[in-house]
PDB file of N, CA and C in Angstrom:
ATOM      1  N   MET A  28     101.722 160.101 297.914  1.00  0.00           N
ATOM      2  CA  MET A  28     100.251 160.249 298.077  1.00  0.00           C
ATOM      3  C   MET A  28      99.601 158.957 298.664  1.00  0.00           C
ATOM      4  N   ARG A  29      98.619 159.156 299.553  1.00  0.00           N
ATOM      5  CA  ARG A  29      98.104 158.033 300.244  1.00  0.00           C
ATOM      6  C   ARG A  29      96.648 157.771 299.544  1.00  0.00           C
ATOM      7  N   ILE A  30      96.608 156.499 299.282  1.00  0.00           N
ATOM      8  CA  ILE A  30      95.184 156.084 298.657  1.00  0.00           C
ATOM      9  C   ILE A  30      94.395 154.891 299.489  1.00  0.00           C
ATOM     10  N   THR A  31      93.308 154.701 298.840  1.00  0.00           N
ATOM     11  CA  THR A  31      92.491 153.604 299.476  1.00  0.00           C
ATOM     12  C   THR A  31      91.892 152.912 298.125  1.00  0.00           C
ATOM     13  N   ALA A  32      92.005 151.545 298.465  1.00  0.00           N
ATOM     14  CA  ALA A  32      91.718 150.665 297.366  1.00  0.00           C
ATOM     15  C   ALA A  32      90.567 149.554 297.936  1.00  0.00           C
ATOM     16  N   GLU A  33      89.876 149.046 297.091  1.00  0.00           N
ATOM     17  CA  GLU A  33      88.900 147.865 297.318  1.00  0.00           C
ATOM     18  C   GLU A  33      89.262 146.823 296.413  1.00  0.00           C
ATOM     19  N   MET A  34      89.206 145.625 296.977  1.00  0.00           N
ATOM     20  CA  MET A  34      89.568 144.476 296.010  1.00  0.00           C
ATOM     21  C   MET A  34      88.528 143.327 296.323  1.00  0.00           C
ATOM     22  N   SER A  35      88.086 142.651 295.121  1.00  0.00           N
ATOM     23  CA  SER A  35      87.426 141.418 295.331  1.00  0.00           C
ATOM     24  C   SER A  35      87.924 140.398 294.423  1.00  0.00           C
ATOM     25  N   MET A  36      88.197 139.195 294.828  1.00  0.00           N
ATOM     26  CA  MET A  36      88.703 138.201 293.912  1.00  0.00           C
ATOM     27  C   MET A  36      87.811 137.137 293.839  1.00  0.00           C
ATOM     28  N   TYR A  37      87.910 136.578 292.417  1.00  0.00           N
ATOM     29  CA  TYR A  37      86.862 135.502 292.192  1.00  0.00           C
ATOM     30  C   TYR A  37      87.837 134.504 291.551  1.00  0.00           C
ATOM     31  N   PRO A  38      88.253 133.514 292.292  1.00  0.00           N
ATOM     32  CA  PRO A  38      88.904 132.225 291.688  1.00  0.00           C
ATOM     33  C   PRO A  38      87.767 131.464 290.894  1.00  0.00           C
ATOM     34  N   LEU A  39      88.059 131.089 289.703  1.00  0.00           N
ATOM     35  CA  LEU A  39      87.096 130.266 288.797  1.00  0.00           C
ATOM     36  C   LEU A  39      87.317 128.734 289.071  1.00  0.00           C
ATOM     37  N   VAL A  40      87.190 128.320 290.402  1.00  0.00           N
ATOM     38  CA  VAL A  40      87.308 126.957 290.675  1.00  0.00           C
ATOM     39  C   VAL A  40      86.277 126.758 291.827  1.00  0.00           C
ATOM     40  N   ASP A  41      85.985 125.374 292.008  1.00  0.00           N
ATOM     41  CA  ASP A  41      84.831 125.149 293.048  1.00  0.00           C
ATOM     42  C   ASP A  41      85.354 125.428 294.579  1.00  0.00           C
ATOM     43  N   GLU A  42      86.598 125.055 294.780  1.00  0.00           N
ATOM     44  CA  GLU A  42      87.211 125.356 296.103  1.00  0.00           C
ATOM     45  C   GLU A  42      87.824 126.709 296.027  1.00  0.00           C
ATOM     46  N   TYR A  43      87.060 127.757 296.259  1.00  0.00           N
ATOM     47  CA  TYR A  43      87.576 129.168 295.837  1.00  0.00           C
ATOM     48  C   TYR A  43      88.278 129.752 297.284  1.00  0.00           C
ATOM     49  N   LYS A  44      87.713 129.423 298.345  1.00  0.00           N
ATOM     50  CA  LYS A  44      88.178 130.082 299.712  1.00  0.00           C
ATOM     51  C   LYS A  44      89.721 129.982 299.978  1.00  0.00           C
ATOM     52  N   PRO A  45      90.270 128.815 299.882  1.00  0.00           N
ATOM     53  CA  PRO A  45      91.667 128.708 300.124  1.00  0.00           C
ATOM     54  C   PRO A  45      92.581 129.844 299.288  1.00  0.00           C
ATOM     55  N   THR A  46      92.126 130.059 297.997  1.00  0.00           N
ATOM     56  CA  THR A  46      93.050 130.769 297.256  1.00  0.00           C
ATOM     57  C   THR A  46      92.748 132.331 297.652  1.00  0.00           C
ATOM     58  N   ILE A  47      91.576 132.806 298.074  1.00  0.00           N
ATOM     59  CA  ILE A  47      91.213 134.129 298.624  1.00  0.00           C
ATOM     60  C   ILE A  47      92.015 134.327 299.760  1.00  0.00           C
ATOM     61  N   ILE A  48      92.012 133.413 300.906  1.00  0.00           N
ATOM     62  CA  ILE A  48      92.644 133.487 302.113  1.00  0.00           C
ATOM     63  C   ILE A  48      94.164 133.673 301.806  1.00  0.00           C
ATOM     64  N   SER A  49      94.702 132.862 301.016  1.00  0.00           N
ATOM     65  CA  SER A  49      96.266 132.739 300.753  1.00  0.00           C
ATOM     66  C   SER A  49      96.528 134.210 300.199  1.00  0.00           C
ATOM     67  N   PHE A  50      95.846 134.753 299.234  1.00  0.00           N
ATOM     68  CA  PHE A  50      96.022 136.104 298.807  1.00  0.00           C
ATOM     69  C   PHE A  50      95.942 137.104 299.795  1.00  0.00           C
ATOM     70  N   ILE A  51      94.847 137.176 300.734  1.00  0.00           N
ATOM     71  CA  ILE A  51      94.722 138.057 301.648  1.00  0.00           C
ATOM     72  C   ILE A  51      96.005 138.008 302.724  1.00  0.00           C
ATOM     73  N   LYS A  52      96.418 136.775 302.971  1.00  0.00           N
ATOM     74  CA  LYS A  52      97.542 136.648 303.979  1.00  0.00           C
ATOM     75  C   LYS A  52      98.874 137.057 303.526  1.00  0.00           C
ATOM     76  N   GLU A  53      99.030 136.851 301.952  1.00  0.00           N
ATOM     77  CA  GLU A  53     100.247 137.587 301.449  1.00  0.00           C
ATOM     78  C   GLU A  53     100.182 139.035 301.569  1.00  0.00           C
ATOM     79  N   MET A  54      98.999 139.683 301.270  1.00  0.00           N
ATOM     80  CA  MET A  54      98.915 141.066 301.489  1.00  0.00           C
ATOM     81  C   MET A  54      99.259 141.540 302.917  1.00  0.00           C
ATOM     82  N   GLN A  55      98.790 140.720 304.010  1.00  0.00           N
ATOM     83  CA  GLN A  55      99.023 141.168 305.319  1.00  0.00           C
ATOM     84  C   GLN A  55     100.459 141.162 305.764  1.00  0.00           C
ATOM     85  N   LYS A  56     101.368 140.473 304.952  1.00  0.00           N
ATOM     86  CA  LYS A  56     102.766 140.393 305.142  1.00  0.00           C
ATOM     87  C   LYS A  56     103.465 141.757 304.800  1.00  0.00           C
ATOM     88  N   ILE A  57     102.774 142.498 303.998  1.00  0.00           N
ATOM     89  CA  ILE A  57     103.579 143.799 303.580  1.00  0.00           C
ATOM     90  C   ILE A  57     103.316 144.886 304.420  1.00  0.00           C
ATOM     91  N   GLU A  58     104.520 145.408 304.758  1.00  0.00           N
ATOM     92  CA  GLU A  58     104.524 146.722 305.676  1.00  0.00           C
ATOM     93  C   GLU A  58     103.970 147.762 305.119  1.00  0.00           C
ATOM     94  N   GLY A  59     103.268 148.842 305.765  1.00  0.00           N
ATOM     95  CA  GLY A  59     102.774 149.918 305.181  1.00  0.00           C
ATOM     96  C   GLY A  59     101.439 149.833 304.727  1.00  0.00           C
ATOM     97  N   LEU A  60     100.724 148.718 304.799  1.00  0.00           N
ATOM     98  CA  LEU A  60      99.373 148.650 304.382  1.00  0.00           C
ATOM     99  C   LEU A  60      98.433 148.459 305.525  1.00  0.00           C
ATOM    100  N   GLU A  61      97.325 149.135 305.561  1.00  0.00           N
ATOM    101  CA  GLU A  61      96.253 148.885 306.436  1.00  0.00           C
ATOM    102  C   GLU A  61      95.255 148.038 305.728  1.00  0.00           C
ATOM    103  N   LEU A  62      94.862 146.893 306.198  1.00  0.00           N
ATOM    104  CA  LEU A  62      93.939 145.899 305.400  1.00  0.00           C
ATOM    105  C   LEU A  62      92.680 145.836 306.336  1.00  0.00           C
ATOM    106  N   VAL A  63      91.493 145.726 305.618  1.00  0.00           N
ATOM    107  CA  VAL A  63      90.293 145.391 306.397  1.00  0.00           C
ATOM    108  C   VAL A  63      89.375 144.547 305.391  1.00  0.00           C
ATOM    109  N   THR A  64      89.182 143.220 305.993  1.00  0.00           N
ATOM    110  CA  THR A  64      88.523 142.273 305.121  1.00  0.00           C
ATOM    111  C   THR A  64      87.180 141.974 305.711  1.00  0.00           C
ATOM    112  N   ASN A  65      86.121 141.810 304.780  1.00  0.00           N
ATOM    113  CA  ASN A  65      84.870 141.409 305.238  1.00  0.00           C
ATOM    114  C   ASN A  65      84.388 140.332 304.282  1.00  0.00           C
ATOM    115  N   GLN A  66      83.152 140.014 304.282  1.00  0.00           N
ATOM    116  CA  GLN A  66      82.709 138.773 303.331  1.00  0.00           C
ATOM    117  C   GLN A  66      82.507 139.085 301.912  1.00  0.00           C
ATOM    118  N   LEU A  67      82.519 140.483 301.572  1.00  0.00           N
ATOM    119  CA  LEU A  67      82.462 140.908 300.247  1.00  0.00           C
ATOM    120  C   LEU A  67      83.786 141.422 299.528  1.00  0.00           C
ATOM    121  N   SER A  68      84.659 142.036 300.389  1.00  0.00           N
ATOM    122  CA  SER A  68      85.848 142.590 299.792  1.00  0.00           C
ATOM    123  C   SER A  68      86.879 142.745 300.934  1.00  0.00           C
ATOM    124  N   THR A  69      87.982 143.296 300.367  1.00  0.00           N
ATOM    125  CA  THR A  69      89.143 143.651 301.155  1.00  0.00           C
ATOM    126  C   THR A  69      89.468 145.070 300.929  1.00  0.00           C
ATOM    127  N   GLN A  70      89.580 145.951 301.761  1.00  0.00           N
ATOM    128  CA  GLN A  70      89.952 147.363 301.526  1.00  0.00           C
ATOM    129  C   GLN A  70      91.327 147.667 302.058  1.00  0.00           C
ATOM    130  N   ILE A  71      92.090 148.382 301.415  1.00  0.00           N
ATOM    131  CA  ILE A  71      93.518 148.531 301.789  1.00  0.00           C
ATOM    132  C   ILE A  71      93.669 149.975 301.752  1.00  0.00           C
ATOM    133  N   ARG A  72      94.691 150.443 302.548  1.00  0.00           N
ATOM    134  CA  ARG A  72      95.015 151.842 302.732  1.00  0.00           C
ATOM    135  C   ARG A  72      96.455 151.847 302.740  1.00  0.00           C
ATOM    136  N   GLY A  73      97.195 153.013 302.285  1.00  0.00           N
ATOM    137  CA  GLY A  73      98.555 153.218 302.370  1.00  0.00           C
ATOM    138  C   GLY A  73      98.995 154.032 301.108  1.00  0.00           C
ATOM    139  N   GLU A  74     100.318 154.128 301.279  1.00  0.00           N
ATOM    140  CA  GLU A  74     101.030 154.991 300.148  1.00  0.00           C
ATOM    141  C   GLU A  74     100.588 154.436 298.701  1.00  0.00           C
ATOM    142  N   PHE A  75     100.566 155.070 297.718  1.00  0.00           N
ATOM    143  CA  PHE A  75     100.217 154.795 296.321  1.00  0.00           C
ATOM    144  C   PHE A  75     101.158 153.579 296.062  1.00  0.00           C
ATOM    145  N   ASP A  76     102.381 153.893 295.901  1.00  0.00           N
ATOM    146  CA  ASP A  76     103.354 152.786 295.354  1.00  0.00           C
ATOM    147  C   ASP A  76     103.326 151.545 296.207  1.00  0.00           C
ATOM    148  N   VAL A  77     103.095 151.671 297.511  1.00  0.00           N
ATOM    149  CA  VAL A  77     103.114 150.543 298.360  1.00  0.00           C
ATOM    150  C   VAL A  77     101.792 149.731 298.018  1.00  0.00           C
ATOM    151  N   VAL A  78     100.683 150.339 297.882  1.00  0.00           N
ATOM    152  CA  VAL A  78      99.413 149.629 297.709  1.00  0.00           C
ATOM    153  C   VAL A  78      99.459 148.817 296.293  1.00  0.00           C
ATOM    154  N   THR A  79      99.701 149.678 295.327  1.00  0.00           N
ATOM    155  CA  THR A  79      99.693 149.108 293.917  1.00  0.00           C
ATOM    156  C   THR A  79     100.780 147.999 293.707  1.00  0.00           C
ATOM    157  N   SER A  80     101.863 148.100 294.314  1.00  0.00           N
ATOM    158  CA  SER A  80     102.990 147.209 294.218  1.00  0.00           C
ATOM    159  C   SER A  80     102.487 145.767 294.873  1.00  0.00           C
ATOM    160  N   ALA A  81     102.016 146.068 296.058  1.00  0.00           N
ATOM    161  CA  ALA A  81     101.451 144.947 296.821  1.00  0.00           C
ATOM    162  C   ALA A  81     100.231 144.129 296.107  1.00  0.00           C
ATOM    163  N   ILE A  82      99.469 144.882 295.554  1.00  0.00           N
ATOM    164  CA  ILE A  82      98.417 144.229 294.686  1.00  0.00           C
ATOM    165  C   ILE A  82      99.158 143.412 293.408  1.00  0.00           C
ATOM    166  N   ASN A  83      99.861 144.057 292.905  1.00  0.00           N
ATOM    167  CA  ASN A  83     100.552 143.440 291.680  1.00  0.00           C
ATOM    168  C   ASN A  83     101.272 142.183 292.065  1.00  0.00           C
ATOM    169  N   GLU A  84     102.148 142.342 292.996  1.00  0.00           N
ATOM    170  CA  GLU A  84     103.007 141.249 293.405  1.00  0.00           C
ATOM    171  C   GLU A  84     102.190 140.124 293.928  1.00  0.00           C
ATOM    172  N   CYS A  85     101.174 140.377 294.755  1.00  0.00           N
ATOM    173  CA  CYS A  85     100.420 139.171 295.358  1.00  0.00           C
ATOM    174  C   CYS A  85      99.525 138.570 294.298  1.00  0.00           C
ATOM    175  N   PHE A  86      98.898 139.455 293.366  1.00  0.00           N
ATOM    176  CA  PHE A  86      98.129 138.920 292.417  1.00  0.00           C
ATOM    177  C   PHE A  86      98.935 137.978 291.388  1.00  0.00           C
ATOM    178  N   ARG A  87     100.279 138.558 291.089  1.00  0.00           N
ATOM    179  CA  ARG A  87     101.069 137.733 290.288  1.00  0.00           C
ATOM    180  C   ARG A  87     101.326 136.325 290.871  1.00  0.00           C
ATOM    181  N   LYS A  88     101.646 136.421 292.215  1.00  0.00           N
ATOM    182  CA  LYS A  88     101.857 135.067 292.913  1.00  0.00           C
ATOM    183  C   LYS A  88     100.704 134.103 292.826  1.00  0.00           C
ATOM    184  N   SER A  89      99.485 134.760 293.093  1.00  0.00           N
ATOM    185  CA  SER A  89      98.265 133.999 293.099  1.00  0.00           C
ATOM    186  C   SER A  89      98.014 133.342 291.605  1.00  0.00           C
ATOM    187  N   MET A  90      98.271 134.220 290.657  1.00  0.00           N
ATOM    188  CA  MET A  90      98.174 133.804 289.248  1.00  0.00           C
ATOM    189  C   MET A  90      99.138 132.473 288.793  1.00  0.00           C
ATOM    190  N   ALA A  91     100.332 132.534 289.426  1.00  0.00           N
ATOM    191  CA  ALA A  91     101.212 131.500 289.236  1.00  0.00           C
ATOM    192  C   ALA A  91     100.763 130.079 289.925  1.00  0.00           C
ATOM    193  N   GLU A  92     100.078 130.250 290.990  1.00  0.00           N
ATOM    194  CA  GLU A  92      99.674 129.073 291.628  1.00  0.00           C
ATOM    195  C   GLU A  92      98.232 128.577 291.430  1.00  0.00           C
ATOM    196  N   HIS A  93      97.345 129.737 290.943  1.00  0.00           N
ATOM    197  CA  HIS A  93      95.943 129.230 290.614  1.00  0.00           C
ATOM    198  C   HIS A  93      95.759 129.860 289.303  1.00  0.00           C
ATOM    199  N   LYS A  94      95.601 129.019 288.190  1.00  0.00           N
ATOM    200  CA  LYS A  94      95.614 129.793 286.764  1.00  0.00           C
ATOM    201  C   LYS A  94      94.411 130.687 286.608  1.00  0.00           C
ATOM    202  N   LYS A  95      93.308 130.204 286.962  1.00  0.00           N
ATOM    203  CA  LYS A  95      92.090 131.112 286.694  1.00  0.00           C
ATOM    204  C   LYS A  95      91.468 131.982 287.813  1.00  0.00           C
ATOM    205  N   LEU A  96      91.916 133.321 287.646  1.00  0.00           N
ATOM    206  CA  LEU A  96      91.382 134.204 288.745  1.00  0.00           C
ATOM    207  C   LEU A  96      90.811 135.446 288.111  1.00  0.00           C
ATOM    208  N   VAL A  97      90.003 136.062 288.747  1.00  0.00           N
ATOM    209  CA  VAL A  97      89.471 137.439 288.379  1.00  0.00           C
ATOM    210  C   VAL A  97      89.659 138.335 289.613  1.00  0.00           C
ATOM    211  N   LEU A  98      90.290 139.543 289.459  1.00  0.00           N
ATOM    212  CA  LEU A  98      90.748 140.358 290.402  1.00  0.00           C
ATOM    213  C   LEU A  98      89.997 141.736 290.202  1.00  0.00           C
ATOM    214  N   VAL A  99      89.077 142.242 290.864  1.00  0.00           N
ATOM    215  CA  VAL A  99      88.460 143.439 290.623  1.00  0.00           C
ATOM    216  C   VAL A  99      89.021 144.388 291.778  1.00  0.00           C
ATOM    217  N   VAL A 100      89.605 145.601 291.198  1.00  0.00           N
ATOM    218  CA  VAL A 100      90.236 146.625 292.036  1.00  0.00           C
ATOM    219  C   VAL A 100      89.708 147.878 291.750  1.00  0.00           C
ATOM    220  N   LYS A 101      89.217 148.658 292.814  1.00  0.00           N
ATOM    221  CA  LYS A 101      88.788 150.148 292.642  1.00  0.00           C
ATOM    222  C   LYS A 101      89.860 150.904 293.478  1.00  0.00           C
ATOM    223  N   TYR A 102      90.400 151.983 292.881  1.00  0.00           N
ATOM    224  CA  TYR A 102      91.229 152.916 293.607  1.00  0.00           C
ATOM    225  C   TYR A 102      90.492 154.197 293.831  1.00  0.00           C
ATOM    226  N   LEU A 103      90.806 154.670 295.002  1.00  0.00           N
ATOM    227  CA  LEU A 103      90.284 156.040 295.390  1.00  0.00           C
ATOM    228  C   LEU A 103      91.446 156.977 295.855  1.00  0.00           C
ATOM    229  N   SER A 104      91.589 157.967 295.088  1.00  0.00           N
ATOM    230  CA  SER A 104      92.675 158.925 295.360  1.00  0.00           C
ATOM    231  C   SER A 104      92.402 159.756 296.738  1.00  0.00           C
ATOM    232  N   ALA A 105      92.169 159.023 297.647  1.00  0.00           N
ATOM    233  CA  ALA A 105      91.781 159.757 298.964  1.00  0.00           C
ATOM    234  C   ALA A 105      92.296 158.778 300.067  1.00  0.00           C
ATOM    235  N   ASP A 106      92.581 159.248 301.348  1.00  0.00           N
ATOM    236  CA  ASP A 106      92.958 158.338 302.497  1.00  0.00           C
ATOM    237  C   ASP A 106      91.878 158.214 303.335  1.00  0.00           C
ATOM    238  N   LEU A 107      91.024 157.148 302.926  1.00  0.00           N
ATOM    239  CA  LEU A 107      89.823 157.001 303.815  1.00  0.00           C
ATOM    240  C   LEU A 107      90.167 156.179 305.127  1.00  0.00           C
ATOM    241  N   ASP A 108      89.630 156.615 306.380  1.00  0.00           N
ATOM    242  CA  ASP A 108      89.674 155.782 307.514  1.00  0.00           C
ATOM    243  C   ASP A 108      88.909 154.525 307.416  1.00  0.00           C
ATOM    244  N   ILE A 109      89.471 153.329 306.780  1.00  0.00           N
ATOM    245  CA  ILE A 109      88.682 152.160 306.543  1.00  0.00           C
ATOM    246  C   ILE A 109      88.343 151.231 307.942  1.00  0.00           C
ATOM    247  N   SER A 110      88.994 151.856 309.050  1.00  0.00           N
ATOM    248  CA  SER A 110      88.711 150.983 310.157  1.00  0.00           C
ATOM    249  C   SER A 110      87.366 151.402 310.836  1.00  0.00           C
ATOM    250  N   VAL A 111      86.661 152.347 310.414  1.00  0.00           N
ATOM    251  CA  VAL A 111      85.523 152.879 311.143  1.00  0.00           C
ATOM    252  C   VAL A 111      84.456 153.034 310.039  1.00  0.00           C
ATOM    253  N   ALA A 112      83.266 152.458 310.474  1.00  0.00           N
ATOM    254  CA  ALA A 112      82.094 152.572 309.390  1.00  0.00           C
ATOM    255  C   ALA A 112      81.719 154.195 309.357  1.00  0.00           C
ATOM    256  N   PRO A 113      81.306 154.602 308.092  1.00  0.00           N
ATOM    257  CA  PRO A 113      80.857 155.937 307.861  1.00  0.00           C
ATOM    258  C   PRO A 113      79.609 156.398 308.661  1.00  0.00           C
ATOM    259  N   ASP A 114      79.587 157.688 309.144  1.00  0.00           N
ATOM    260  CA  ASP A 114      78.480 158.113 309.690  1.00  0.00           C
ATOM    261  C   ASP A 114      77.352 158.486 308.605  1.00  0.00           C
ATOM    262  N   LEU A 115      76.246 157.641 308.473  1.00  0.00           N
ATOM    263  CA  LEU A 115      75.261 157.778 307.436  1.00  0.00           C
ATOM    264  C   LEU A 115      74.087 158.871 307.946  1.00  0.00           C
ATOM    265  N   GLY A 116      74.076 159.344 309.101  1.00  0.00           N
ATOM    266  CA  GLY A 116      73.057 160.193 309.765  1.00  0.00           C
ATOM    267  C   GLY A 116      73.230 161.440 309.280  1.00  0.00           C
TER     268      GLY A 116
END
């Protein structure tokens, strides 16, 4: 089953950007994922097991390197085309 997820990371440190960028770069290394990142969140699309395993693996690595993190993830049981903005008309 293909799913779509949206993530937002909140490192609880003053210099938060490097932690977020490192997390996203780790996610980009994983085959079978489509990622779209903007200023507010990262959206991920792929097979359920690939998406959920990637999030768990990359967050575990981030927690080991940066002790205080918050990761908010929303899962949608649908395969949305995240590369194109929705038609609101």
